[in-house]
mmCIF file of C-alpha atoms in Angstrom:
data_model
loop_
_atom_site.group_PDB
_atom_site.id
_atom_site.type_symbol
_atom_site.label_atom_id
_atom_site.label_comp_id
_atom_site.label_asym_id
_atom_site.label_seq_id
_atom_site.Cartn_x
_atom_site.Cartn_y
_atom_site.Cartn_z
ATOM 1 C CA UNK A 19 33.518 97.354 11.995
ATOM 2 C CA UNK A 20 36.931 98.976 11.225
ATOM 3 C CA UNK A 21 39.041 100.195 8.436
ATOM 4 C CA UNK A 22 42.180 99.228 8.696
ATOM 5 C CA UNK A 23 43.257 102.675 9.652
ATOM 6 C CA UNK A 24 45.092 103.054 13.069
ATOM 7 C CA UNK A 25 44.801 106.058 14.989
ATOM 8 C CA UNK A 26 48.174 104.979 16.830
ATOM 9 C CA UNK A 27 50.364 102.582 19.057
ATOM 10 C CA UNK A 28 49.762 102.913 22.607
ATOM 11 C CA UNK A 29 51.091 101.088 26.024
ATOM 12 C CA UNK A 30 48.681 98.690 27.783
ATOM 13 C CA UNK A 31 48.754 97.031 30.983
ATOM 14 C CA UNK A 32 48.203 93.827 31.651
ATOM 15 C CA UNK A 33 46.428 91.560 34.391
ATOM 16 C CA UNK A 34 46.716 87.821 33.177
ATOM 17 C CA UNK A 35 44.322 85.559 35.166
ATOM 18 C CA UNK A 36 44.352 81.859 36.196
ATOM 19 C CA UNK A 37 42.027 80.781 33.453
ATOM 20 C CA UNK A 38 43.942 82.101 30.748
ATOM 21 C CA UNK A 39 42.235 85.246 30.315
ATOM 22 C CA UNK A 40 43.374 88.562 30.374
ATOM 23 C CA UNK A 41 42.452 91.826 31.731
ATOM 24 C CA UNK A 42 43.797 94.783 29.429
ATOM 25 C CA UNK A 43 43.843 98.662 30.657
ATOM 26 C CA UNK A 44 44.931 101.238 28.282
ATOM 27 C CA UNK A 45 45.554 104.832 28.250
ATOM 28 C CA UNK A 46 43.837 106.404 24.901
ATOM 29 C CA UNK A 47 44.400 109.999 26.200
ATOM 30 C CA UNK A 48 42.144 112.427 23.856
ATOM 31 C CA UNK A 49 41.612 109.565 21.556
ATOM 32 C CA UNK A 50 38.935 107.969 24.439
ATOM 33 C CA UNK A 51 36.986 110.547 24.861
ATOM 34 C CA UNK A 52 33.296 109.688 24.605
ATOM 35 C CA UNK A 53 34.267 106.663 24.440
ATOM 36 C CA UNK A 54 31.238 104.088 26.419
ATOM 37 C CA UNK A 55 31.258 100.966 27.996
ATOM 38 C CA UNK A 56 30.251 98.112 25.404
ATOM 39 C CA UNK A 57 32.129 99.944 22.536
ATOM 40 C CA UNK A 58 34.063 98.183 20.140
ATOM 41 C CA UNK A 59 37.256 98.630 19.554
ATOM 42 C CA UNK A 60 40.460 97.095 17.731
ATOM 43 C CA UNK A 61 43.640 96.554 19.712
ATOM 44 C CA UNK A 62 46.348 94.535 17.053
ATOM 45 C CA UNK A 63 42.787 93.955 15.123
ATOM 46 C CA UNK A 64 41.276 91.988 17.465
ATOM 47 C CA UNK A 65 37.449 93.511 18.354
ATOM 48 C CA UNK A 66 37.349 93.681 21.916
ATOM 49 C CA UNK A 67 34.531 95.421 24.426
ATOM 50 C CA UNK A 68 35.053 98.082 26.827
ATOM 51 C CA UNK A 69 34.155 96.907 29.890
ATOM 52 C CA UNK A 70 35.415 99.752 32.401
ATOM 53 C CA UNK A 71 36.110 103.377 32.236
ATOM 54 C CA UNK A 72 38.352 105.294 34.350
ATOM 55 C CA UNK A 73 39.458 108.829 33.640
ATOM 56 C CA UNK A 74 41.250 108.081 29.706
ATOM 57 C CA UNK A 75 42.020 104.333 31.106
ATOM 58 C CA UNK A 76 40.194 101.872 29.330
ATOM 59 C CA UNK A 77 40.132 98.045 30.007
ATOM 60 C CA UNK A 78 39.460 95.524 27.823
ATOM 61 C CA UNK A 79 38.333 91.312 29.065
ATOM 62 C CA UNK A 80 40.416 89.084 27.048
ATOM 63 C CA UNK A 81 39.175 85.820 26.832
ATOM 64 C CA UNK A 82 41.468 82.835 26.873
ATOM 65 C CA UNK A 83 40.707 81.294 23.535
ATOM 66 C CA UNK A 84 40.630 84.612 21.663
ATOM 67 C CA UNK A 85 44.428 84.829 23.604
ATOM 68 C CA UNK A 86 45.584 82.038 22.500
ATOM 69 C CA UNK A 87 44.668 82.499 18.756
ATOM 70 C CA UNK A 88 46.112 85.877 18.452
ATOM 71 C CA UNK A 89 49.384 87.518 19.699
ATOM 72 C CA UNK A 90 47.341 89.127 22.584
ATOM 73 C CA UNK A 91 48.237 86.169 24.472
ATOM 74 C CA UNK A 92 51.889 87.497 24.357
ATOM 75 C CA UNK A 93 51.694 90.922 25.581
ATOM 76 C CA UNK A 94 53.088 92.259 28.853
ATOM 77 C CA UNK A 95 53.704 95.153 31.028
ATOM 78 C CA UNK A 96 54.320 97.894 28.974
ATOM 79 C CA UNK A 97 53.960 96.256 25.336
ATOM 80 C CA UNK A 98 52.682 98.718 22.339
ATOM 81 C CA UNK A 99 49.261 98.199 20.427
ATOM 82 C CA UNK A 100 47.577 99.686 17.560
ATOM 83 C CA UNK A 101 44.467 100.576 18.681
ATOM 84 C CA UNK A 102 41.135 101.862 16.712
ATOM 85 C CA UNK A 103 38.016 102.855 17.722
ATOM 86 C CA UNK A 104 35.285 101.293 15.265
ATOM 87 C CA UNK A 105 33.934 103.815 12.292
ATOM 88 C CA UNK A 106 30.895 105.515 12.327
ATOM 89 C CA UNK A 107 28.615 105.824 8.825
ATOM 90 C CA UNK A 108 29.900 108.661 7.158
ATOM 91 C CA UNK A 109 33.243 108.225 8.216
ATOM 92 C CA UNK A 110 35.920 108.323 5.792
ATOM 93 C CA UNK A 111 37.040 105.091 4.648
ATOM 94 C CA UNK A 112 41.455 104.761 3.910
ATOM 95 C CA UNK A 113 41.389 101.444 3.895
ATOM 96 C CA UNK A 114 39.191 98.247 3.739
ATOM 97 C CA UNK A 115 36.371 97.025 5.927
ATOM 98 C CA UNK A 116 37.653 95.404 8.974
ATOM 99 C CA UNK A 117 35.778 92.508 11.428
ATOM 100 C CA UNK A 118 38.160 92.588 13.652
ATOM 101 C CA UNK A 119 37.748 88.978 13.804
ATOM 102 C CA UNK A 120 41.322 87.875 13.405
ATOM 103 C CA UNK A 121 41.863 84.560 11.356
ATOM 104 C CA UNK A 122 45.091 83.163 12.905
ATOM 105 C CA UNK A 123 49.068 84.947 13.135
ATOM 106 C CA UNK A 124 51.708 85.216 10.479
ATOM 107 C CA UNK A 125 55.510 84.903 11.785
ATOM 108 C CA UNK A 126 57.486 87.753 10.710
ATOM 109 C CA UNK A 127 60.586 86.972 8.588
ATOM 110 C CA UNK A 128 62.575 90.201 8.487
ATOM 111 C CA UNK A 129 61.735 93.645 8.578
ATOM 112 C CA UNK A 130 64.245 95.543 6.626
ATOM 113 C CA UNK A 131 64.737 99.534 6.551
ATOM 114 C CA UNK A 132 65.560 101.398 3.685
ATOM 115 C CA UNK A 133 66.031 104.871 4.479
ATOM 116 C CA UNK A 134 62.500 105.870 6.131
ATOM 117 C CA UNK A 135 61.241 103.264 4.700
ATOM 118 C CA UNK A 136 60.850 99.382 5.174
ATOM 119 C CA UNK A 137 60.004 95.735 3.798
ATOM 120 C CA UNK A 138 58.475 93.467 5.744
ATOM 121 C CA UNK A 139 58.163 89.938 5.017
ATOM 122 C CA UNK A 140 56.264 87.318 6.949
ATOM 123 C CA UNK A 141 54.848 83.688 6.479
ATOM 124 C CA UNK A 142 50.965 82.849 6.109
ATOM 125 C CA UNK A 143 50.067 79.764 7.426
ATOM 126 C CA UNK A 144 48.579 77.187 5.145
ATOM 127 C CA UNK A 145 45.408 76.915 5.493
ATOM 128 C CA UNK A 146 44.850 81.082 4.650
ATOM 129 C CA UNK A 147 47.173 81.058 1.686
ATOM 130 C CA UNK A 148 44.481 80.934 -0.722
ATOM 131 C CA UNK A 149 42.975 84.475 0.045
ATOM 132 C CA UNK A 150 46.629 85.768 -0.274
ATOM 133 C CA UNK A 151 47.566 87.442 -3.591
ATOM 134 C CA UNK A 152 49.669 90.191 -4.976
ATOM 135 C CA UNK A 153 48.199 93.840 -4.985
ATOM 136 C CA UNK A 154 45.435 92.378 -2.479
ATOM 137 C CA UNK A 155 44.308 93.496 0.761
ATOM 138 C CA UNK A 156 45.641 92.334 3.869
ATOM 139 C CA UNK A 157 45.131 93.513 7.510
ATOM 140 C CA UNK A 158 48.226 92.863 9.831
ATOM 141 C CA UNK A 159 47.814 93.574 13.291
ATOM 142 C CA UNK A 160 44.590 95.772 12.701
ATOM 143 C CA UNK A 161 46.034 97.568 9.933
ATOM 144 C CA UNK A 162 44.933 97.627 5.898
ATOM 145 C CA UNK A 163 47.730 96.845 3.968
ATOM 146 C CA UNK A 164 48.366 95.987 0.195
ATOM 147 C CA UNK A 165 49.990 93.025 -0.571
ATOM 148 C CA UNK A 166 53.627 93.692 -2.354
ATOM 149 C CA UNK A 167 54.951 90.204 -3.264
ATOM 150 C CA UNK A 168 53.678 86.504 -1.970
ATOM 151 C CA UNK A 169 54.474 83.058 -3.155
ATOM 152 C CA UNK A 170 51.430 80.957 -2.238
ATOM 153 C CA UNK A 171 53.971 77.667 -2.109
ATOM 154 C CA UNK A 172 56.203 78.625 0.762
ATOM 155 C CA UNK A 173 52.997 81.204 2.290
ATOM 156 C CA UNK A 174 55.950 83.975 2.331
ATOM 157 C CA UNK A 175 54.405 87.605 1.487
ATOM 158 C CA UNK A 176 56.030 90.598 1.592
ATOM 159 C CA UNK A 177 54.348 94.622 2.414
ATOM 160 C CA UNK A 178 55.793 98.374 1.567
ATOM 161 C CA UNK A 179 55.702 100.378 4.829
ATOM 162 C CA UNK A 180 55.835 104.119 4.536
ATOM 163 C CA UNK A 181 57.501 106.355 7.098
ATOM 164 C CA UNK A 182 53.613 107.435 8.586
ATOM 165 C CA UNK A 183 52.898 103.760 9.010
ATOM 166 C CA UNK A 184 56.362 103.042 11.113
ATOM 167 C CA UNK A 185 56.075 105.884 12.996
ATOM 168 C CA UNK A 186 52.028 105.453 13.574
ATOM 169 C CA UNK A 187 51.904 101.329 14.029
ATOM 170 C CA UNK A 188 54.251 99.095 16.046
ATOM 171 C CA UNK A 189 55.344 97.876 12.479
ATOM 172 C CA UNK A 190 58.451 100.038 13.250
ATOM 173 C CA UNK A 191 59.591 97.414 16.153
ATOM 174 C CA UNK A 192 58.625 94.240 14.638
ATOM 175 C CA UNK A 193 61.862 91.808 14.498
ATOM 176 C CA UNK A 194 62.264 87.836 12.944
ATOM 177 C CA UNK A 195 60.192 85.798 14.805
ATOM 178 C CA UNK A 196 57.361 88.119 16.096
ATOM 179 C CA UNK A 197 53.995 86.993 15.516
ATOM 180 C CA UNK A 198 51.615 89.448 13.758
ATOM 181 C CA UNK A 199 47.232 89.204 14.044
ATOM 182 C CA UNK A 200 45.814 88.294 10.436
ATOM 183 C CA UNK A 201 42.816 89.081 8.948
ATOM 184 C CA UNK A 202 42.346 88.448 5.240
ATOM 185 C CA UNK A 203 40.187 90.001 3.417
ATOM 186 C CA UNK A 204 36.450 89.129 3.510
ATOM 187 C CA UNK A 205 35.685 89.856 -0.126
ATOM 188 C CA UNK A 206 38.136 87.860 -1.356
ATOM 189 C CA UNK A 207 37.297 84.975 1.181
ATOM 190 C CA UNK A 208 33.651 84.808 -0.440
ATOM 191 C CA UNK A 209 34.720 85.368 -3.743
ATOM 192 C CA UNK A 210 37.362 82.185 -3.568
ATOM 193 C CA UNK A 211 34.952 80.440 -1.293
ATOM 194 C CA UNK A 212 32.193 80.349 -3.882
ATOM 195 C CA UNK A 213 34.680 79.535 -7.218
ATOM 196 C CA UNK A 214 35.418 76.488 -5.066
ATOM 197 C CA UNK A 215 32.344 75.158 -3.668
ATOM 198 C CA UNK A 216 30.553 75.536 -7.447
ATOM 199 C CA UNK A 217 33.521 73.969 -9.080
ATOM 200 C CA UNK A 218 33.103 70.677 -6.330
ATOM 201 C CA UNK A 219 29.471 71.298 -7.608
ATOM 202 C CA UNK A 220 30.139 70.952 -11.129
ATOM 203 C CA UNK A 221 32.431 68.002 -10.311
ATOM 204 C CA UNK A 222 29.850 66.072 -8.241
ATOM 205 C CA UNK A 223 27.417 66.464 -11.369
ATOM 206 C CA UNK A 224 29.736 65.206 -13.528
ATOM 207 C CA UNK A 225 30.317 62.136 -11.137
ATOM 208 C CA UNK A 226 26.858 60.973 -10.744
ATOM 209 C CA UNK A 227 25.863 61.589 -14.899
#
């Protein structure tokens, strides 16, 4: 489990295989210390398992369907992550509980700087606009984020990024077209989940009276 919180962007290297997988090795410095094999951590939001140590160099197996469902698939050489190690209980909590089971990608639509800070917008696809709302939770590419604007119709959402989170995240970088990991939030997905199935309920009464 995760919060949402990343400790930072770092560079990964990356082995792609013939079956579509992926073999990911980054350096995590300080921040992999302790660190064991079969630990959890989020790269983009995306829970992966440590499955070899070297010196601060850890390496991630990325499987080809979990590549092809997230931007993981995309990276190269040299590309940036947010990374986070999973919490431990007592840990502080800045954000929301994190799966790091991503749902699907959002396209980004412009990221626009204001001074230190910037707008983002981006486009949910259809079938996770429902768990989308204003002043809601959102996790983009392993991060918590609130919700600023989002028109359910068109799926086009819109988040406040301080200067912390640009100069922490990748979020800085992102550009039209990019494609960013989503994870909505799972109290809201049970909460709109059950509304639904008891109001089919309550319609399939009514049909059989």
């Amino acid at each position: 489990m995760f919060t949402g919180i990343a400790h930072g962007k770092y560079r990964g290297d990356v082995c792609k295989q013939e079956d579509g997988s992926l073999k990911l090795s980054i350096n995590l410095g300080s921040y992999g210390r302790d660190l064991e094999l079969g630990a959890s951590v989020a790269i983009n939001g995306v829970c992966l398992t440590v499955v070899s140590i070297s010196d601060s160099v850890s390496s991630f197996d990325i499987v080809s369907e979990t590549a092809r469902i997230s931007n993981l698939g995309e990276l190269v050489n040299g590309s940036y992550v947010n990374v986070e190690r999973s919490f431990r209980v007592g840990d502080e909590i800045g954000g929301h509980i994190l799966s790091g089971h991503v749902a699907d990608v959002v396209v980004v639509e412009s990221n626009e700087r204001s001074g230190t800070e910037a707008r983002l917008k981006f486009v949910v696809p259809e079938a996770w606009r429902q768990y989308v709302m204003p002043k809601g939770f959102i996790a983009l590419n392993g991060c918590s984020l609130t919700v600023a604007e989002f028109d359910r119709d068109t799926g086009v959402g819109s988040i406040n990024l301080i200067p912390e989170t640009l100069q922490r995240t990748t979020f800085g970088t992102a550009k039209k077209g990019d494609l960013l990991n989503l994870e909505v939030d799972s109290q809201t997905q049970a909460v709109v989940d059950t509304v639904r199935a008891v109001m089919s309920d309550k319609d399939w009464v009514q049909s059989i009276k």
